[in-house]
Amino acid sequence: MAADKGASETAENGKQLLHLVFGGTLTELDKVKFDDLSKLDIVGIYPNYASAYDAWKDAAQRSVDDAHMRYFIVHLHRLLDPETA
């Protein structure tokens, strides 16, 4: 699986592009409000978007029968360094 790649992977400019994959049960299908924050599924932190996407896809496919369960990819590198695109 791509998520097994080394955590030292970086973008061409040498910076890490960390991504968080997590999910949880939503209260309503049309809003991003979680039913119970203590039950969020933190899948992991990944060194690039490609490996985060693979982890997101795996988690989303495991919960395909639960319409209220949603997984997300958060671009942590944008939060840690908002001046970079």
PDB file of N, CA and C in Angstrom:
ATOM      1  N   MET A   1       0.845  -1.185   0.000  1.00  0.00           N
ATOM      2  CA  MET A   1       0.000   0.000   0.000  1.00  0.00           C
ATOM      3  C   MET A   1       0.886   1.243   0.000  1.00  0.00           C
ATOM      4  N   ALA A   2       0.450   2.294  -0.647  1.00  0.00           N
ATOM      5  CA  ALA A   2       1.250   3.508  -0.779  1.00  0.00           C
ATOM      6  C   ALA A   2       1.524   4.179   0.557  1.00  0.00           C
ATOM      7  N   ALA A   3       0.682   3.971   1.559  1.00  0.00           N
ATOM      8  CA  ALA A   3       0.862   4.610   2.860  1.00  0.00           C
ATOM      9  C   ALA A   3       2.112   4.103   3.569  1.00  0.00           C
ATOM     10  N   ASP A   4       2.696   3.002   3.085  1.00  0.00           N
ATOM     11  CA  ASP A   4       3.882   2.451   3.714  1.00  0.00           C
ATOM     12  C   ASP A   4       5.154   3.164   3.278  1.00  0.00           C
ATOM     13  N   LYS A   5       5.058   4.127   2.377  1.00  0.00           N
ATOM     14  CA  LYS A   5       6.235   4.859   1.937  1.00  0.00           C
ATOM     15  C   LYS A   5       6.829   5.624   3.114  1.00  0.00           C
ATOM     16  N   GLY A   6       8.106   5.910   3.033  1.00  0.00           N
ATOM     17  CA  GLY A   6       8.805   6.588   4.115  1.00  0.00           C
ATOM     18  C   GLY A   6       8.233   7.954   4.425  1.00  0.00           C
ATOM     19  N   ALA A   7       8.217   8.297   5.705  1.00  0.00           N
ATOM     20  CA  ALA A   7       7.663   9.579   6.144  1.00  0.00           C
ATOM     21  C   ALA A   7       8.550  10.744   5.760  1.00  0.00           C
ATOM     22  N   SER A   8       9.723  10.464   5.189  1.00  0.00           N
ATOM     23  CA  SER A   8      10.619  11.553   4.824  1.00  0.00           C
ATOM     24  C   SER A   8      10.358  12.067   3.415  1.00  0.00           C
ATOM     25  N   GLU A   9       9.331  11.564   2.720  1.00  0.00           N
ATOM     26  CA  GLU A   9       9.026  12.047   1.372  1.00  0.00           C
ATOM     27  C   GLU A   9       8.723  13.534   1.418  1.00  0.00           C
ATOM     28  N   THR A  10       9.214  14.235   0.419  1.00  0.00           N
ATOM     29  CA  THR A  10       9.026  15.677   0.375  1.00  0.00           C
ATOM     30  C   THR A  10       8.623  16.112  -1.018  1.00  0.00           C
ATOM     31  N   ALA A  11       8.138  17.335  -1.117  1.00  0.00           N
ATOM     32  CA  ALA A  11       7.843  17.935  -2.406  1.00  0.00           C
ATOM     33  C   ALA A  11       9.155  18.331  -3.063  1.00  0.00           C
ATOM     34  N   GLU A  12       9.095  18.775  -4.295  1.00  0.00           N
ATOM     35  CA  GLU A  12      10.315  19.158  -5.010  1.00  0.00           C
ATOM     36  C   GLU A  12      11.084  20.263  -4.291  1.00  0.00           C
ATOM     37  N   ASN A  13      10.394  21.119  -3.544  1.00  0.00           N
ATOM     38  CA  ASN A  13      11.065  22.210  -2.835  1.00  0.00           C
ATOM     39  C   ASN A  13      11.649  21.763  -1.494  1.00  0.00           C
ATOM     40  N   GLY A  14      11.563  20.470  -1.171  1.00  0.00           N
ATOM     41  CA  GLY A  14      12.149  19.952   0.045  1.00  0.00           C
ATOM     42  C   GLY A  14      11.241  19.971   1.261  1.00  0.00           C
ATOM     43  N   LYS A  15      10.030  20.495   1.126  1.00  0.00           N
ATOM     44  CA  LYS A  15       9.111  20.558   2.263  1.00  0.00           C
ATOM     45  C   LYS A  15       8.226  19.319   2.304  1.00  0.00           C
ATOM     46  N   GLN A  16       7.904  18.884   3.515  1.00  0.00           N
ATOM     47  CA  GLN A  16       6.960  17.777   3.665  1.00  0.00           C
ATOM     48  C   GLN A  16       5.555  18.286   3.384  1.00  0.00           C
ATOM     49  N   LEU A  17       4.780  17.476   2.703  1.00  0.00           N
ATOM     50  CA  LEU A  17       3.394  17.827   2.408  1.00  0.00           C
ATOM     51  C   LEU A  17       2.483  16.858   3.168  1.00  0.00           C
ATOM     52  N   LEU A  18       2.373  17.086   4.476  1.00  0.00           N
ATOM     53  CA  LEU A  18       1.623  16.183   5.341  1.00  0.00           C
ATOM     54  C   LEU A  18       0.123  16.289   5.099  1.00  0.00           C
ATOM     55  N   HIS A  19      -0.554  15.124   5.150  1.00  0.00           N
ATOM     56  CA  HIS A  19      -1.999  15.038   4.971  1.00  0.00           C
ATOM     57  C   HIS A  19      -2.580  14.129   6.048  1.00  0.00           C
ATOM     58  N   LEU A  20      -3.685  14.552   6.638  1.00  0.00           N
ATOM     59  CA  LEU A  20      -4.394  13.782   7.651  1.00  0.00           C
ATOM     60  C   LEU A  20      -5.638  13.159   7.023  1.00  0.00           C
ATOM     61  N   VAL A  21      -5.856  11.878   7.289  1.00  0.00           N
ATOM     62  CA  VAL A  21      -7.067  11.194   6.837  1.00  0.00           C
ATOM     63  C   VAL A  21      -7.851  10.791   8.078  1.00  0.00           C
ATOM     64  N   PHE A  22      -9.105  11.216   8.137  1.00  0.00           N
ATOM     65  CA  PHE A  22      -9.961  10.869   9.266  1.00  0.00           C
ATOM     66  C   PHE A  22     -11.406  10.810   8.798  1.00  0.00           C
ATOM     67  N   GLY A  23     -12.256  10.235   9.643  1.00  0.00           N
ATOM     68  CA  GLY A  23     -13.664  10.145   9.302  1.00  0.00           C
ATOM     69  C   GLY A  23     -14.513   9.964  10.537  1.00  0.00           C
ATOM     70  N   GLY A  24     -15.803  10.007  10.304  1.00  0.00           N
ATOM     71  CA  GLY A  24     -16.747   9.828  11.389  1.00  0.00           C
ATOM     72  C   GLY A  24     -18.170   9.838  10.873  1.00  0.00           C
ATOM     73  N   THR A  25     -19.087   9.584  11.767  1.00  0.00           N
ATOM     74  CA  THR A  25     -20.494   9.560  11.415  1.00  0.00           C
ATOM     75  C   THR A  25     -21.061  10.970  11.469  1.00  0.00           C
ATOM     76  N   LEU A  26     -21.663  11.392  10.365  1.00  0.00           N
ATOM     77  CA  LEU A  26     -22.258  12.720  10.280  1.00  0.00           C
ATOM     78  C   LEU A  26     -23.677  12.715  10.834  1.00  0.00           C
ATOM     79  N   THR A  27     -24.109  13.847  11.388  1.00  0.00           N
ATOM     80  CA  THR A  27     -25.474  13.946  11.909  1.00  0.00           C
ATOM     81  C   THR A  27     -26.488  14.049  10.773  1.00  0.00           C
ATOM     82  N   GLU A  28     -26.086  14.725   9.679  1.00  0.00           N
ATOM     83  CA  GLU A  28     -26.942  14.874   8.498  1.00  0.00           C
ATOM     84  C   GLU A  28     -26.088  14.703   7.258  1.00  0.00           C
ATOM     85  N   LEU A  29     -26.678  14.197   6.191  1.00  0.00           N
ATOM     86  CA  LEU A  29     -25.920  13.924   4.982  1.00  0.00           C
ATOM     87  C   LEU A  29     -25.418  15.177   4.280  1.00  0.00           C
ATOM     88  N   ASP A  30     -26.095  16.295   4.458  1.00  0.00           N
ATOM     89  CA  ASP A  30     -25.731  17.511   3.737  1.00  0.00           C
ATOM     90  C   ASP A  30     -24.912  18.498   4.568  1.00  0.00           C
ATOM     91  N   LYS A  31     -24.432  18.081   5.730  1.00  0.00           N
ATOM     92  CA  LYS A  31     -23.629  18.954   6.591  1.00  0.00           C
ATOM     93  C   LYS A  31     -22.420  18.193   7.129  1.00  0.00           C
ATOM     94  N   VAL A  32     -21.345  18.918   7.370  1.00  0.00           N
ATOM     95  CA  VAL A  32     -20.159  18.297   7.973  1.00  0.00           C
ATOM     96  C   VAL A  32     -20.184  18.608   9.462  1.00  0.00           C
ATOM     97  N   LYS A  33     -21.026  17.855  10.160  1.00  0.00           N
ATOM     98  CA  LYS A  33     -21.121  17.928  11.615  1.00  0.00           C
ATOM     99  C   LYS A  33     -21.156  16.485  12.113  1.00  0.00           C
ATOM    100  N   PHE A  34     -20.169  16.165  12.956  1.00  0.00           N
ATOM    101  CA  PHE A  34     -20.029  14.785  13.393  1.00  0.00           C
ATOM    102  C   PHE A  34     -20.950  14.477  14.568  1.00  0.00           C
ATOM    103  N   ASP A  35     -21.473  13.267  14.552  1.00  0.00           N
ATOM    104  CA  ASP A  35     -22.391  12.800  15.582  1.00  0.00           C
ATOM    105  C   ASP A  35     -21.715  12.709  16.945  1.00  0.00           C
ATOM    106  N   ASP A  36     -20.522  12.141  16.996  1.00  0.00           N
ATOM    107  CA  ASP A  36     -19.812  11.941  18.262  1.00  0.00           C
ATOM    108  C   ASP A  36     -18.314  12.103  18.017  1.00  0.00           C
ATOM    109  N   LEU A  37     -17.757  13.221  18.447  1.00  0.00           N
ATOM    110  CA  LEU A  37     -16.343  13.503  18.204  1.00  0.00           C
ATOM    111  C   LEU A  37     -15.411  12.491  18.859  1.00  0.00           C
ATOM    112  N   SER A  38     -15.863  11.859  19.933  1.00  0.00           N
ATOM    113  CA  SER A  38     -15.011  10.872  20.606  1.00  0.00           C
ATOM    114  C   SER A  38     -14.879   9.587  19.788  1.00  0.00           C
ATOM    115  N   LYS A  39     -15.696   9.429  18.768  1.00  0.00           N
ATOM    116  CA  LYS A  39     -15.656   8.226  17.932  1.00  0.00           C
ATOM    117  C   LYS A  39     -15.087   8.482  16.541  1.00  0.00           C
ATOM    118  N   LEU A  40     -14.376   9.605  16.357  1.00  0.00           N
ATOM    119  CA  LEU A  40     -13.745   9.862  15.064  1.00  0.00           C
ATOM    120  C   LEU A  40     -12.699   8.781  14.790  1.00  0.00           C
ATOM    121  N   ASP A  41     -12.628   8.366  13.547  1.00  0.00           N
ATOM    122  CA  ASP A  41     -11.641   7.379  13.118  1.00  0.00           C
ATOM    123  C   ASP A  41     -10.467   8.131  12.505  1.00  0.00           C
ATOM    124  N   ILE A  42      -9.357   8.208  13.245  1.00  0.00           N
ATOM    125  CA  ILE A  42      -8.152   8.849  12.752  1.00  0.00           C
ATOM    126  C   ILE A  42      -7.358   7.774  12.007  1.00  0.00           C
ATOM    127  N   VAL A  43      -7.415   7.811  10.694  1.00  0.00           N
ATOM    128  CA  VAL A  43      -6.760   6.792   9.874  1.00  0.00           C
ATOM    129  C   VAL A  43      -5.252   6.973   9.926  1.00  0.00           C
ATOM    130  N   GLY A  44      -4.778   8.214   9.780  1.00  0.00           N
ATOM    131  CA  GLY A  44      -3.341   8.441   9.875  1.00  0.00           C
ATOM    132  C   GLY A  44      -2.898   9.736   9.227  1.00  0.00           C
ATOM    133  N   ILE A  45      -1.615   9.990   9.328  1.00  0.00           N
ATOM    134  CA  ILE A  45      -0.976  11.139   8.699  1.00  0.00           C
ATOM    135  C   ILE A  45      -0.021  10.598   7.651  1.00  0.00           C
ATOM    136  N   TYR A  46      -0.080  11.187   6.451  1.00  0.00           N
ATOM    137  CA  TYR A  46       0.658  10.673   5.306  1.00  0.00           C
ATOM    138  C   TYR A  46       1.560  11.750   4.708  1.00  0.00           C
ATOM    139  N   PRO A  47       2.666  11.344   4.095  1.00  0.00           N
ATOM    140  CA  PRO A  47       3.664  12.295   3.618  1.00  0.00           C
ATOM    141  C   PRO A  47       3.336  12.974   2.294  1.00  0.00           C
ATOM    142  N   ASN A  48       2.284  12.530   1.626  1.00  0.00           N
ATOM    143  CA  ASN A  48       1.906  13.136   0.353  1.00  0.00           C
ATOM    144  C   ASN A  48       0.441  12.840   0.065  1.00  0.00           C
ATOM    145  N   TYR A  49      -0.100  13.550  -0.907  1.00  0.00           N
ATOM    146  CA  TYR A  49      -1.516  13.403  -1.219  1.00  0.00           C
ATOM    147  C   TYR A  49      -1.835  12.014  -1.772  1.00  0.00           C
ATOM    148  N   ALA A  50      -0.952  11.462  -2.583  1.00  0.00           N
ATOM    149  CA  ALA A  50      -1.221  10.163  -3.199  1.00  0.00           C
ATOM    150  C   ALA A  50      -1.416   9.071  -2.148  1.00  0.00           C
ATOM    151  N   SER A  51      -0.548   9.023  -1.155  1.00  0.00           N
ATOM    152  CA  SER A  51      -0.699   7.992  -0.121  1.00  0.00           C
ATOM    153  C   SER A  51      -1.897   8.287   0.779  1.00  0.00           C
ATOM    154  N   ALA A  52      -2.183   9.569   1.011  1.00  0.00           N
ATOM    155  CA  ALA A  52      -3.380   9.925   1.785  1.00  0.00           C
ATOM    156  C   ALA A  52      -4.637   9.519   1.027  1.00  0.00           C
ATOM    157  N   TYR A  53      -4.638   9.725  -0.270  1.00  0.00           N
ATOM    158  CA  TYR A  53      -5.795   9.349  -1.092  1.00  0.00           C
ATOM    159  C   TYR A  53      -6.023   7.839  -1.043  1.00  0.00           C
ATOM    160  N   ASP A  54      -4.951   7.067  -1.125  1.00  0.00           N
ATOM    161  CA  ASP A  54      -5.086   5.603  -1.039  1.00  0.00           C
ATOM    162  C   ASP A  54      -5.700   5.193   0.294  1.00  0.00           C
ATOM    163  N   ALA A  55      -5.254   5.810   1.385  1.00  0.00           N
ATOM    164  CA  ALA A  55      -5.788   5.491   2.716  1.00  0.00           C
ATOM    165  C   ALA A  55      -7.241   5.932   2.823  1.00  0.00           C
ATOM    166  N   TRP A  56      -7.557   7.118   2.293  1.00  0.00           N
ATOM    167  CA  TRP A  56      -8.937   7.613   2.296  1.00  0.00           C
ATOM    168  C   TRP A  56      -9.848   6.655   1.538  1.00  0.00           C
ATOM    169  N   LYS A  57      -9.405   6.236   0.361  1.00  0.00           N
ATOM    170  CA  LYS A  57     -10.210   5.342  -0.477  1.00  0.00           C
ATOM    171  C   LYS A  57     -10.468   4.011   0.227  1.00  0.00           C
ATOM    172  N   ASP A  58      -9.440   3.451   0.855  1.00  0.00           N
ATOM    173  CA  ASP A  58      -9.605   2.193   1.592  1.00  0.00           C
ATOM    174  C   ASP A  58     -10.624   2.343   2.726  1.00  0.00           C
ATOM    175  N   ALA A  59     -10.496   3.420   3.504  1.00  0.00           N
ATOM    176  CA  ALA A  59     -11.409   3.638   4.628  1.00  0.00           C
ATOM    177  C   ALA A  59     -12.830   3.883   4.131  1.00  0.00           C
ATOM    178  N   ALA A  60     -12.977   4.678   3.082  1.00  0.00           N
ATOM    179  CA  ALA A  60     -14.302   4.978   2.546  1.00  0.00           C
ATOM    180  C   ALA A  60     -14.972   3.716   2.000  1.00  0.00           C
ATOM    181  N   GLN A  61     -14.205   2.859   1.351  1.00  0.00           N
ATOM    182  CA  GLN A  61     -14.773   1.627   0.811  1.00  0.00           C
ATOM    183  C   GLN A  61     -15.212   0.667   1.911  1.00  0.00           C
ATOM    184  N   ARG A  62     -14.505   0.669   3.042  1.00  0.00           N
ATOM    185  CA  ARG A  62     -14.899  -0.194   4.166  1.00  0.00           C
ATOM    186  C   ARG A  62     -16.226   0.236   4.778  1.00  0.00           C
ATOM    187  N   SER A  63     -16.569   1.520   4.626  1.00  0.00           N
ATOM    188  CA  SER A  63     -17.799   2.034   5.249  1.00  0.00           C
ATOM    189  C   SER A  63     -18.877   2.357   4.221  1.00  0.00           C
ATOM    190  N   VAL A  64     -18.784   1.770   3.043  1.00  0.00           N
ATOM    191  CA  VAL A  64     -19.682   2.123   1.947  1.00  0.00           C
ATOM    192  C   VAL A  64     -21.160   1.855   2.286  1.00  0.00           C
ATOM    193  N   ASP A  65     -21.447   0.939   3.176  1.00  0.00           N
ATOM    194  CA  ASP A  65     -22.828   0.614   3.525  1.00  0.00           C
ATOM    195  C   ASP A  65     -23.451   1.592   4.518  1.00  0.00           C
ATOM    196  N   ASP A  66     -22.657   2.477   5.094  1.00  0.00           N
ATOM    197  CA  ASP A  66     -23.161   3.459   6.056  1.00  0.00           C
ATOM    198  C   ASP A  66     -23.122   4.838   5.413  1.00  0.00           C
ATOM    199  N   ALA A  67     -24.275   5.311   4.965  1.00  0.00           N
ATOM    200  CA  ALA A  67     -24.345   6.585   4.240  1.00  0.00           C
ATOM    201  C   ALA A  67     -23.898   7.772   5.086  1.00  0.00           C
ATOM    202  N   HIS A  68     -23.992   7.675   6.396  1.00  0.00           N
ATOM    203  CA  HIS A  68     -23.618   8.789   7.263  1.00  0.00           C
ATOM    204  C   HIS A  68     -22.127   8.812   7.620  1.00  0.00           C
ATOM    205  N   MET A  69     -21.414   7.748   7.295  1.00  0.00           N
ATOM    206  CA  MET A  69     -19.985   7.676   7.592  1.00  0.00           C
ATOM    207  C   MET A  69     -19.209   8.317   6.455  1.00  0.00           C
ATOM    208  N   ARG A  70     -18.391   9.319   6.770  1.00  0.00           N
ATOM    209  CA  ARG A  70     -17.619  10.026   5.747  1.00  0.00           C
ATOM    210  C   ARG A  70     -16.168  10.162   6.188  1.00  0.00           C
ATOM    211  N   TYR A  71     -15.295  10.080   5.218  1.00  0.00           N
ATOM    212  CA  TYR A  71     -13.866  10.266   5.440  1.00  0.00           C
ATOM    213  C   TYR A  71     -13.380  11.491   4.681  1.00  0.00           C
ATOM    214  N   PHE A  72     -12.355  12.138   5.221  1.00  0.00           N
ATOM    215  CA  PHE A  72     -11.845  13.385   4.668  1.00  0.00           C
ATOM    216  C   PHE A  72     -10.324  13.353   4.636  1.00  0.00           C
ATOM    217  N   ILE A  73      -9.763  14.141   3.714  1.00  0.00           N
ATOM    218  CA  ILE A  73      -8.317  14.378   3.659  1.00  0.00           C
ATOM    219  C   ILE A  73      -8.105  15.847   4.004  1.00  0.00           C
ATOM    220  N   VAL A  74      -7.281  16.089   5.003  1.00  0.00           N
ATOM    221  CA  VAL A  74      -6.953  17.456   5.412  1.00  0.00           C
ATOM    222  C   VAL A  74      -5.507  17.729   5.007  1.00  0.00           C
ATOM    223  N   HIS A  75      -5.281  18.812   4.313  1.00  0.00           N
ATOM    224  CA  HIS A  75      -3.943  19.210   3.884  1.00  0.00           C
ATOM    225  C   HIS A  75      -3.244  19.899   5.059  1.00  0.00           C
ATOM    226  N   LEU A  76      -2.615  19.111   5.917  1.00  0.00           N
ATOM    227  CA  LEU A  76      -1.957  19.666   7.099  1.00  0.00           C
ATOM    228  C   LEU A  76      -0.855  20.654   6.729  1.00  0.00           C
ATOM    229  N   HIS A  77      -0.181  20.408   5.645  1.00  0.00           N
ATOM    230  CA  HIS A  77       0.914  21.299   5.251  1.00  0.00           C
ATOM    231  C   HIS A  77       0.404  22.713   4.973  1.00  0.00           C
ATOM    232  N   ARG A  78      -0.841  22.841   4.539  1.00  0.00           N
ATOM    233  CA  ARG A  78      -1.420  24.168   4.311  1.00  0.00           C
ATOM    234  C   ARG A  78      -1.746  24.869   5.629  1.00  0.00           C
ATOM    235  N   LEU A  79      -2.088  24.107   6.644  1.00  0.00           N
ATOM    236  CA  LEU A  79      -2.360  24.682   7.957  1.00  0.00           C
ATOM    237  C   LEU A  79      -1.068  25.052   8.677  1.00  0.00           C
ATOM    238  N   LEU A  80      -0.041  24.226   8.486  1.00  0.00           N
ATOM    239  CA  LEU A  80       1.239  24.471   9.157  1.00  0.00           C
ATOM    240  C   LEU A  80       2.013  25.612   8.519  1.00  0.00           C
ATOM    241  N   ASP A  81       1.831  25.808   7.218  1.00  0.00           N
ATOM    242  CA  ASP A  81       2.539  26.862   6.497  1.00  0.00           C
ATOM    243  C   ASP A  81       1.579  27.497   5.499  1.00  0.00           C
ATOM    244  N   PRO A  82       0.656  28.355   5.963  1.00  0.00           N
ATOM    245  CA  PRO A  82      -0.398  28.887   5.097  1.00  0.00           C
ATOM    246  C   PRO A  82       0.094  29.789   3.971  1.00  0.00           C
ATOM    247  N   GLU A  83       1.341  30.220   4.020  1.00  0.00           N
ATOM    248  CA  GLU A  83       1.848  31.106   2.969  1.00  0.00           C
ATOM    249  C   GLU A  83       2.215  30.346   1.699  1.00  0.00           C
ATOM    250  N   THR A  84       2.298  29.004   1.781  1.00  0.00           N
ATOM    251  CA  THR A  84       2.603  28.217   0.588  1.00  0.00           C
ATOM    252  C   THR A  84       1.316  27.667   0.009  1.00  0.00           C
ATOM    253  N   ALA A  85       1.304  27.490  -1.280  1.00  0.00           N
ATOM    254  CA  ALA A  85       0.095  26.987  -1.963  1.00  0.00           C
ATOM    255  C   ALA A  85      -0.023  25.497  -1.840  1.00  0.00           C
TER     256      ALA A  85
END
